[in-house]
Coordinates of C-alpha atoms in Angstrom, one line a residue:
Chain A
M1 CA 25.0 11.2 23.8
E2 CA 21.3 10.7 23.1
E3 CA 20.4 7.1 22.6
I4 CA 18.0 6.8 19.7
V5 CA 17.5 3.1 19.3
R6 CA 18.1 0.4 22.0
V7 CA 17.8 -3.3 21.2
E8 CA 17.9 -5.4 24.4
G9 CA 18.2 -9.2 24.4
V10 CA 16.3 -9.6 21.1
S11 CA 15.9 -13.1 19.7
F12 CA 13.8 -14.1 16.7
A13 CA 13.0 -17.3 14.8
Y14 CA 11.2 -18.2 11.6
D15 CA 9.1 -21.3 12.1
G16 CA 11.3 -22.5 14.9
L17 CA 14.6 -21.7 13.0
P18 CA 16.6 -19.1 14.9
A19 CA 17.4 -16.0 12.9
L20 CA 18.6 -13.7 15.7
V21 CA 20.0 -14.8 19.1
D22 CA 20.2 -12.4 22.1
I23 CA 21.1 -9.2 20.3
N24 CA 22.0 -6.1 22.4
L25 CA 22.8 -2.9 20.5
S26 CA 22.5 0.8 21.0
I27 CA 22.4 3.6 18.3
Y28 CA 23.2 7.2 19.2
R29 CA 22.4 10.5 17.6
G30 CA 24.7 11.2 14.7
D31 CA 25.8 7.6 14.2
F32 CA 26.3 6.2 10.7
L33 CA 26.0 2.5 11.5
A34 CA 26.5 -0.2 9.0
I35 CA 25.0 -3.6 9.8
I36 CA 26.9 -6.2 7.9
G37 CA 26.9 -10.0 7.8
P38 CA 26.7 -12.9 5.3
N39 CA 23.3 -13.9 3.7
G40 CA 20.9 -15.2 6.2
S41 CA 22.7 -13.6 9.1
G42 CA 19.6 -11.8 10.3
K43 CA 20.4 -8.2 9.1
T44 CA 17.0 -7.5 7.5
T45 CA 15.2 -9.3 10.4
L46 CA 17.0 -7.0 12.9
L47 CA 16.1 -3.9 11.0
K48 CA 12.4 -4.9 10.7
I49 CA 12.3 -5.5 14.4
M50 CA 13.8 -2.1 15.0
V51 CA 10.9 -0.4 13.1
G52 CA 8.1 -2.7 14.4
L53 CA 7.5 -4.7 11.2
L54 CA 8.4 -7.9 13.1
K55 CA 7.8 -8.6 16.8
P56 CA 10.8 -10.2 18.6
R57 CA 10.2 -13.6 20.2
Q58 CA 12.3 -12.3 23.2
G59 CA 13.7 -9.0 24.2
R60 CA 12.6 -5.4 23.7
V61 CA 13.3 -2.4 21.5
W62 CA 13.2 1.3 22.5
L63 CA 13.0 4.2 20.0
F64 CA 13.8 7.6 21.4
Q65 CA 13.7 6.2 24.9
Q66 CA 10.1 4.9 24.4
P67 CA 9.1 1.2 24.3
L68 CA 8.4 0.3 20.7
E69 CA 4.9 -1.0 21.7
T70 CA 3.8 2.4 22.7
F71 CA 5.9 4.5 20.3
N72 CA 3.8 6.7 18.1
Q73 CA 6.1 9.4 16.8
W74 CA 6.7 7.7 13.5
F75 CA 7.5 11.0 11.7
R76 CA 10.8 10.9 13.5
I77 CA 11.8 7.7 11.5
G78 CA 12.6 7.4 7.8
Y79 CA 12.7 3.9 6.4
I80 CA 13.7 2.5 3.0
Q81 CA 13.1 -1.2 2.6
Q82 CA 15.0 -3.7 0.5
K83 CA 14.1 -3.6 -3.2
A84 CA 12.1 -0.4 -2.7
T85 CA 12.5 0.2 -6.4
N86 CA 10.7 -3.1 -7.2
F87 CA 7.4 -1.4 -7.1
D88 CA 4.4 -2.4 -9.3
P89 CA 5.3 -1.1 -12.7
I90 CA 1.7 -0.5 -13.6
F91 CA 1.1 1.7 -10.6
P92 CA 0.5 5.2 -12.0
I93 CA 2.2 7.6 -9.7
S94 CA 4.3 10.7 -10.1
V95 CA 7.5 11.5 -8.1
A96 CA 5.7 14.2 -6.2
E97 CA 2.8 11.9 -5.4
V98 CA 5.2 9.3 -3.9
I99 CA 6.3 11.9 -1.4
A100 CA 2.9 13.5 -1.0
A101 CA 1.4 10.2 0.1
S102 CA 3.9 10.0 2.9
L103 CA 3.6 13.7 3.9
N104 CA -0.2 13.6 4.0
S105 CA -0.3 10.4 5.9
A106 CA 2.3 11.1 8.6
S107 CA 1.4 12.2 12.1
R108 CA 3.1 15.6 13.1
P109 CA 4.8 16.8 16.1
A110 CA 2.6 18.9 18.4
G111 CA 2.7 22.6 17.5
A112 CA 4.7 22.0 14.2
V113 CA 4.4 24.7 11.6
R114 CA 2.5 23.3 8.6
T115 CA 4.5 23.9 5.5
P116 CA 2.6 23.6 2.2
V117 CA 2.9 20.1 0.9
R118 CA 4.2 21.1 -2.5
Q119 CA 6.9 23.2 -0.9
K120 CA 8.0 20.3 1.3
I121 CA 8.1 18.0 -1.7
L122 CA 10.3 20.3 -3.7
E123 CA 12.6 20.8 -0.7
A124 CA 13.0 17.0 -0.2
L125 CA 13.6 16.5 -4.0
Q126 CA 16.2 19.4 -4.0
I127 CA 18.3 17.5 -1.3
V128 CA 18.5 14.5 -3.7
G129 CA 18.9 16.6 -6.8
L130 CA 15.6 15.7 -8.4
E131 CA 13.5 18.8 -8.1
Q132 CA 13.1 19.0 -12.0
E133 CA 11.6 15.5 -12.0
A134 CA 8.7 16.2 -9.5
D135 CA 5.9 15.8 -12.0
K136 CA 7.4 12.8 -14.0
P137 CA 5.9 9.3 -13.7
L138 CA 8.1 7.4 -11.2
N139 CA 8.5 4.5 -13.6
S140 CA 10.1 6.8 -16.3
L141 CA 13.1 7.4 -14.0
S142 CA 16.3 5.3 -13.8
G143 CA 16.9 2.8 -10.9
G144 CA 19.3 5.2 -9.3
Q145 CA 16.9 8.2 -9.6
Q146 CA 14.1 6.1 -8.2
Q147 CA 16.2 5.2 -5.2
R148 CA 16.8 9.0 -4.6
V149 CA 13.0 9.5 -4.8
F150 CA 12.6 7.0 -1.9
I151 CA 15.3 8.8 0.1
A152 CA 13.4 12.1 -0.6
R153 CA 10.2 10.5 0.7
A154 CA 12.0 9.3 3.8
L155 CA 13.5 12.8 4.4
A156 CA 10.3 14.8 3.7
T157 CA 8.9 14.2 7.2
D158 CA 12.2 15.6 8.6
P159 CA 13.1 12.3 10.4
E160 CA 15.9 12.1 13.0
I161 CA 17.0 8.6 12.0
L162 CA 17.1 6.9 8.6
L163 CA 17.0 3.1 8.4
L164 CA 17.9 1.6 5.0
D165 CA 17.9 -2.1 4.0
E166 CA 20.3 -2.8 1.2
P167 CA 19.0 0.2 -0.6
T168 CA 21.1 -0.1 -3.8
T169 CA 20.1 -3.7 -4.8
G170 CA 19.8 -3.6 -8.6
V171 CA 21.3 0.0 -9.0
D172 CA 24.4 0.5 -11.2
Y173 CA 27.7 1.0 -9.5
P174 CA 28.2 4.8 -10.2
S175 CA 24.7 5.5 -8.9
Q176 CA 25.5 3.4 -5.8
E177 CA 28.6 5.6 -5.1
N178 CA 26.6 8.8 -5.6
F179 CA 23.9 7.4 -3.3
Y180 CA 26.2 6.6 -0.5
D181 CA 28.0 10.0 -0.9
L182 CA 24.6 11.6 -0.4
L183 CA 24.0 9.5 2.8
G184 CA 27.4 10.6 4.0
Q185 CA 26.5 14.3 3.4
L186 CA 23.2 13.9 5.2
N187 CA 24.9 12.3 8.2
K188 CA 27.6 15.0 8.5
Q189 CA 25.7 18.1 7.5
K190 CA 22.3 17.5 9.0
Q191 CA 23.5 15.2 11.8
L192 CA 21.0 12.6 10.5
T193 CA 21.5 9.2 12.3
I194 CA 21.8 6.5 9.7
V195 CA 21.5 2.7 10.0
L196 CA 22.4 0.9 6.9
V197 CA 22.1 -2.8 6.2
T198 CA 24.5 -3.9 3.6
H199 CA 26.4 -6.8 2.3
D200 CA 28.9 -4.6 0.4
Y201 CA 30.9 -3.1 3.2
G202 CA 33.6 -1.9 0.7
I203 CA 31.4 0.8 -0.9
V204 CA 30.2 2.3 2.3
N205 CA 33.1 2.0 4.7
R206 CA 34.4 5.5 4.1
H207 CA 31.2 7.0 5.3
V208 CA 30.3 4.9 8.4
N209 CA 31.6 5.5 11.9
R210 CA 30.2 2.4 13.6
V211 CA 29.8 -1.2 12.5
A212 CA 27.6 -4.1 13.8
C213 CA 28.7 -7.4 12.3
L214 CA 25.9 -10.0 12.5
N215 CA 25.8 -13.8 12.1
Q216 CA 22.6 -14.5 14.0
K217 CA 24.5 -13.3 17.0
L218 CA 26.2 -10.0 17.3
V219 CA 29.8 -10.8 16.3
Y220 CA 31.2 -7.3 16.6
H221 CA 29.7 -3.9 17.5
G222 CA 31.8 -0.8 17.7
E223 CA 33.9 1.9 16.0
H224 CA 34.5 1.5 12.3
S225 CA 38.2 2.4 12.8
E226 CA 38.6 -0.4 15.4
F227 CA 36.7 -2.8 13.3
C228 CA 39.2 -2.3 10.4
Q229 CA 42.1 -3.2 12.7
S230 CA 40.3 -6.3 14.1
D231 CA 40.9 -9.9 13.4
R232 CA 37.2 -10.2 12.4
F233 CA 37.8 -7.7 9.6
R234 CA 40.8 -9.6 8.3
Q235 CA 38.9 -12.8 8.4
L236 CA 36.1 -11.2 6.4
L237 CA 38.6 -9.8 3.9
H238 CA 40.3 -13.1 3.3
G239 CA 37.7 -15.6 4.2
G240 CA 35.5 -15.4 1.1
H241 CA 32.5 -13.8 2.8
H242 CA 30.7 -11.6 0.4
L243 CA 30.9 -8.6 2.6
I244 CA 33.8 -6.6 1.2
S245 CA 33.7 -5.0 -2.2
H246 CA 37.0 -5.4 -4.1
R247 CA 36.2 -2.6 -6.5
H248 CA 38.2 0.0 -4.4
Chain B
M1 CA -41.5 14.0 -20.9
I2 CA -38.8 12.8 -18.6
S3 CA -40.1 10.7 -15.8
S4 CA -39.1 11.2 -12.2
L5 CA -38.1 7.6 -12.0
F6 CA -35.5 8.2 -14.7
L7 CA -34.2 11.3 -12.9
R8 CA -34.0 9.4 -9.6
A9 CA -32.2 6.6 -11.3
L10 CA -29.6 9.0 -12.7
L11 CA -29.1 10.5 -9.3
A12 CA -28.5 7.2 -7.6
G13 CA -26.5 6.0 -10.6
G14 CA -24.3 9.1 -10.5
C15 CA -23.5 8.7 -6.8
L16 CA -22.7 5.0 -7.2
A17 CA -20.6 5.8 -10.3
L18 CA -18.3 8.0 -8.3
A19 CA -18.0 5.5 -5.4
C20 CA -17.3 2.7 -7.9
G21 CA -14.8 4.8 -9.8
L22 CA -12.7 5.6 -6.7
L23 CA -13.0 2.2 -5.0
G24 CA -12.2 0.4 -8.3
V25 CA -8.8 2.0 -8.6
F26 CA -7.7 0.7 -5.2
L27 CA -9.1 -2.8 -5.9
V28 CA -7.4 -3.2 -9.2
L29 CA -4.1 -1.8 -8.0
R30 CA -4.2 -4.1 -4.9
R31 CA -4.9 -7.1 -7.2
D32 CA -8.2 -7.4 -5.4
A33 CA -10.5 -7.0 -8.4
M34 CA -12.1 -10.4 -7.9
I35 CA -13.2 -9.5 -4.3
S36 CA -16.2 -7.8 -6.0
H37 CA -17.1 -11.1 -7.6
G38 CA -16.9 -13.1 -4.4
L39 CA -18.8 -10.4 -2.4
S40 CA -21.6 -10.3 -5.0
H41 CA -22.3 -14.0 -4.4
V42 CA -22.4 -13.3 -0.7
A43 CA -24.7 -10.3 -1.3
F44 CA -27.0 -12.6 -3.3
A45 CA -27.2 -14.9 -0.3
G46 CA -28.1 -11.9 1.8
V47 CA -30.9 -10.9 -0.6
A48 CA -32.2 -14.5 -0.5
L49 CA -32.2 -14.4 3.3
G50 CA -33.9 -11.0 3.4
L51 CA -36.6 -12.2 1.0
A52 CA -37.0 -15.5 2.9
L53 CA -37.4 -13.6 6.2
N54 CA -39.6 -10.9 4.6
L55 CA -37.1 -8.2 5.6
M56 CA -35.8 -5.4 3.3
P57 CA -33.5 -7.3 1.0
V58 CA -31.1 -4.5 0.3
V59 CA -30.5 -3.7 4.0
F60 CA -30.2 -7.3 4.9
S61 CA -27.9 -7.9 2.1
V62 CA -25.6 -5.1 3.2
A63 CA -25.4 -6.6 6.7
V64 CA -24.6 -10.2 5.3
C65 CA -22.1 -8.8 2.8
L66 CA -20.3 -6.8 5.5
A67 CA -20.0 -10.0 7.5
G68 CA -18.8 -11.8 4.5
S69 CA -16.1 -9.2 3.8
I70 CA -14.7 -9.7 7.3
V71 CA -14.7 -13.5 6.8
I72 CA -12.7 -13.1 3.6
L73 CA -10.1 -10.9 5.4
R74 CA -9.8 -13.3 8.3
L75 CA -9.4 -16.3 6.0
K76 CA -6.6 -14.4 4.1
E77 CA -4.9 -13.4 7.4
Q78 CA -5.4 -16.4 9.6
A79 CA -6.1 -19.5 7.4
R80 CA -2.9 -19.0 5.3
L81 CA -4.9 -18.9 2.2
P82 CA -4.2 -16.8 -0.9
G83 CA -6.7 -14.0 -1.4
D84 CA -8.4 -15.5 -4.5
T85 CA -8.9 -18.9 -2.7
A86 CA -10.6 -17.2 0.3
I87 CA -12.8 -15.3 -2.2
A88 CA -13.6 -18.6 -4.1
L89 CA -14.6 -20.3 -0.8
L90 CA -16.9 -17.5 0.2
S91 CA -18.5 -17.0 -3.2
S92 CA -19.4 -20.7 -3.3
A93 CA -20.8 -20.6 0.1
G94 CA -22.9 -17.6 -0.8
L95 CA -24.4 -19.1 -3.9
A96 CA -25.0 -22.4 -2.3
L97 CA -27.0 -20.7 0.5
A98 CA -29.0 -18.7 -2.0
I99 CA -29.9 -21.9 -3.9
L100 CA -30.8 -23.7 -0.7
L101 CA -33.1 -21.0 0.5
M102 CA -34.7 -20.8 -3.0
S103 CA -35.4 -24.5 -2.9
I104 CA -36.9 -24.4 0.6
K105 CA -39.0 -21.3 0.2
R106 CA -40.2 -21.4 -3.4
D107 CA -42.3 -18.2 -3.4
F108 CA -39.5 -15.6 -4.0
G109 CA -37.6 -17.3 -6.8
A110 CA -38.6 -14.8 -9.5
E111 CA -37.8 -11.8 -7.4
L112 CA -34.4 -13.2 -6.4
M113 CA -33.7 -13.9 -10.1
S114 CA -34.1 -10.2 -10.8
Y115 CA -31.0 -9.6 -8.7
L116 CA -29.0 -11.8 -11.2
F117 CA -29.4 -9.2 -13.9
G118 CA -30.5 -6.0 -12.0
D119 CA -32.4 -3.0 -13.3
I120 CA -32.1 0.4 -11.9
L121 CA -35.2 1.6 -13.8
A122 CA -37.4 -0.9 -11.9
I123 CA -36.5 0.2 -8.4
G124 CA -38.8 2.2 -6.1
P125 CA -38.1 5.7 -4.9
S126 CA -37.2 4.8 -1.2
E127 CA -34.6 2.2 -2.3
I128 CA -33.2 4.8 -4.8
Y129 CA -32.6 7.3 -2.1
L130 CA -31.1 4.7 0.2
A131 CA -28.7 3.7 -2.5
A132 CA -27.8 7.3 -3.1
G133 CA -27.2 7.9 0.6
L134 CA -25.0 4.8 1.0
A135 CA -23.0 5.7 -2.2
V136 CA -22.3 9.2 -0.8
A137 CA -21.2 7.5 2.6
V138 CA -18.8 5.3 0.6
L139 CA -17.5 8.2 -1.3
A140 CA -16.9 10.3 1.8
A141 CA -15.1 7.4 3.6
I142 CA -12.7 7.0 0.6
L143 CA -12.0 10.7 0.3
L144 CA -11.3 11.1 4.0
N145 CA -8.7 8.2 3.9
L146 CA -7.4 9.0 0.4
P147 CA -3.7 9.7 1.3
R148 CA -3.4 6.8 3.6
L149 CA -5.2 4.4 1.1
M150 CA -2.8 5.6 -1.6
F151 CA 0.3 5.1 0.5
M152 CA -0.8 1.7 1.7
T153 CA -1.7 0.5 -1.8
F154 CA 1.7 1.7 -3.3
D155 CA 4.0 0.6 -0.5
R156 CA 2.6 -1.5 2.4
E157 CA 5.8 -1.7 4.3
A158 CA 6.7 1.9 4.3
A159 CA 3.1 2.9 5.1
S160 CA 3.3 0.5 8.1
V161 CA 6.5 2.2 9.4
A162 CA 4.9 5.6 8.9
G163 CA 2.5 4.5 11.6
I164 CA -0.6 3.7 9.3
R165 CA -2.7 0.9 10.7
L166 CA -2.9 -1.4 7.7
S167 CA -5.3 -3.9 9.1
R168 CA -7.8 -1.1 9.9
L169 CA -7.6 0.3 6.3
D170 CA -7.8 -3.2 4.8
R171 CA -11.0 -3.7 6.8
L172 CA -12.4 -0.4 5.7
L173 CA -11.7 -1.0 2.1
V174 CA -13.3 -4.4 2.0
M175 CA -16.3 -3.2 3.9
L176 CA -16.8 -0.2 1.5
S177 CA -16.5 -2.8 -1.3
A178 CA -19.3 -4.9 0.4
V179 CA -21.6 -1.8 0.5
T180 CA -20.9 -0.8 -3.1
I181 CA -21.4 -4.3 -4.4
V182 CA -24.9 -4.5 -2.8
L183 CA -25.8 -1.2 -4.5
G184 CA -24.3 -2.5 -7.8
L185 CA -26.3 -5.6 -7.5
R186 CA -29.5 -3.6 -7.9
I187 CA -28.2 -1.7 -10.9
V188 CA -26.4 -4.3 -13.1
G189 CA -27.0 -7.6 -11.1
L190 CA -24.8 -10.3 -9.7
L191 CA -23.5 -11.4 -13.0
L192 CA -22.1 -8.1 -14.1
V193 CA -21.4 -6.2 -10.9
T194 CA -17.6 -7.0 -11.0
G195 CA -17.4 -5.0 -14.2
L196 CA -19.0 -2.0 -12.6
T197 CA -16.0 -1.7 -10.1
V198 CA -13.2 -3.0 -12.3
I199 CA -13.6 -1.8 -15.9
P200 CA -13.6 2.0 -15.3
A201 CA -10.4 1.7 -13.2
A202 CA -8.9 -0.6 -15.8
S203 CA -9.7 2.0 -18.5
A204 CA -8.2 4.8 -16.5
L205 CA -5.0 2.8 -16.1
Q206 CA -4.7 2.8 -19.9
L207 CA -4.4 6.6 -20.1
A208 CA -3.3 8.1 -16.7
R209 CA 0.2 9.2 -16.0
N210 CA -0.2 9.7 -12.3
F211 CA -2.5 8.7 -9.4
R212 CA -4.6 11.8 -9.4
Q213 CA -5.4 11.4 -13.2
T214 CA -6.2 7.7 -12.5
L215 CA -8.8 8.6 -9.9
F216 CA -10.3 11.4 -12.0
L217 CA -10.5 9.2 -15.2
S218 CA -11.9 6.3 -13.4
C219 CA -14.7 8.4 -11.9
L220 CA -15.3 10.0 -15.3
F221 CA -15.5 6.7 -17.1
S222 CA -17.7 5.2 -14.4
L223 CA -20.1 8.2 -14.6
L224 CA -20.2 8.0 -18.4
S225 CA -20.9 4.3 -18.4
I226 CA -23.6 4.3 -15.7
M227 CA -25.4 7.6 -16.7
G228 CA -25.0 6.8 -20.4
G229 CA -26.2 3.2 -19.9
I230 CA -29.2 4.3 -17.9
T231 CA -30.1 6.8 -20.5
L232 CA -29.7 4.4 -23.4
A233 CA -31.8 1.8 -21.6
Y234 CA -34.5 4.4 -21.0
V235 CA -34.6 5.7 -24.5
L236 CA -34.1 2.5 -26.4
D237 CA -35.8 0.2 -24.0
L238 CA -32.7 -2.0 -23.4
P239 CA -31.6 -3.8 -20.3
A240 CA -29.7 -1.1 -18.3
S241 CA -27.1 -3.6 -16.9
A242 CA -26.1 -4.7 -20.4
A243 CA -26.0 -1.1 -21.7
I244 CA -23.8 0.1 -18.7
I245 CA -21.3 -2.7 -19.1
F246 CA -21.1 -2.5 -22.9
L247 CA -20.5 1.3 -22.6
S248 CA -17.7 0.7 -20.1
L249 CA -16.2 -1.9 -22.4
I250 CA -16.3 0.5 -25.3
I251 CA -14.4 3.1 -23.2
F252 CA -11.9 0.5 -22.2
S253 CA -11.3 -0.5 -25.8
L254 CA -10.8 3.2 -26.8
G255 CA -8.4 3.7 -23.9
Y256 CA -6.4 0.6 -24.8
M257 CA -6.2 1.8 -28.5
I258 CA -5.1 5.2 -27.5
R259 CA -2.3 3.8 -25.2
K260 CA -1.1 1.5 -28.0
R261 CA -0.8 4.5 -30.4
R262 CA 1.2 6.6 -28.0

């Protein structure tokens, strides 16, 4: 199976305080990996290191078998950061413009057929069910709809991996369920590799196939089905960690 | 009979209006509006240096202002200073240098003072053409980088992961601001140049529903203010700087009232 992300011996500290210690992790094509852990466990830091937003103090990261330092095929990566919907409310931007900004800025694979931007925008919005909203101002949409716009933006460049950092923060519960159903569909139907940082494992566990449990160190990394049988899962379920949603 | 001076002023003013209209949108949305204020003080020091050394003040001022813009960026990035503090530091330094030079070499005080208030109708033809050329260069640089600038301004983190080199674009934007400010200094002067870049964009934000409209309206309002202001000044013998800024404030007030009534 093709290795898409490799994290090797990565450590990171904020002002001398360790956030990640010797993390080793591989992500393969078609994986739906949930990175879980308590607050301050280093989940967001790890994701930011994977996409080059933070430089590790030690260790290395490979994307598509290329060292991160020399990687330049960013169109293969879709990223949605934490609180993406907390954008500047006075920023005048339409749904289509959010996606166009990304499409017009992205580098392209050599020899790629250039699809008209408007067509790509509508195709991406169709996937998330928002093609009718293309010309509406972004701030006129609900939180759940805005979240879908950011998914559409991430998908518009036809990425092979989607990395999301607690993407449903501040979104109502039914919208969260719809959102994760959509991610599940994209993973199964389009073979899109997904890496999802979440503190609410309960709402995503029916979609993921692999789990990385983090608490500065990598506590567990493996199959979701094995994780559910493990002592670690039972500890999380009964130990008061805010990782498991009890709404199911 | 319309004088050639008036027509040349309209030409340079029109080019600068478009540059200010586009640039202002990015400065306002990035919360960098006051960078114009800081850079105008640095440009003033550049003019003083140019006059003291008997060099072409506008050209010298562009060079000093570009250097100042890089210092502001460095201070923001490396001295752990908030942007407005870095701007305050540099604007004080710029003004202090200008005052010092004026006290040492007393013979150019009156000419330096003309840069406080600006007057496009009092500029010679060569300077007008230089201003028009620089304004067109600023305009071209913004248009060439428009999608990347828009992406970065809206969402820095996602833009960075998309492979956009943010530091390079930050530098470009602040350097374009520096050039625009020096040109604006000649038209409306140090005291009003911030308004030239900020007010049309602020007016556009009252009415626009998307980014394209914002850019279009900001350029339109900037054109109306500068061309209208120059015309009013020429016809009614008013100071052009005051006429331009008052016109832009009237447009802002109208925009604000329309938005409130929606």
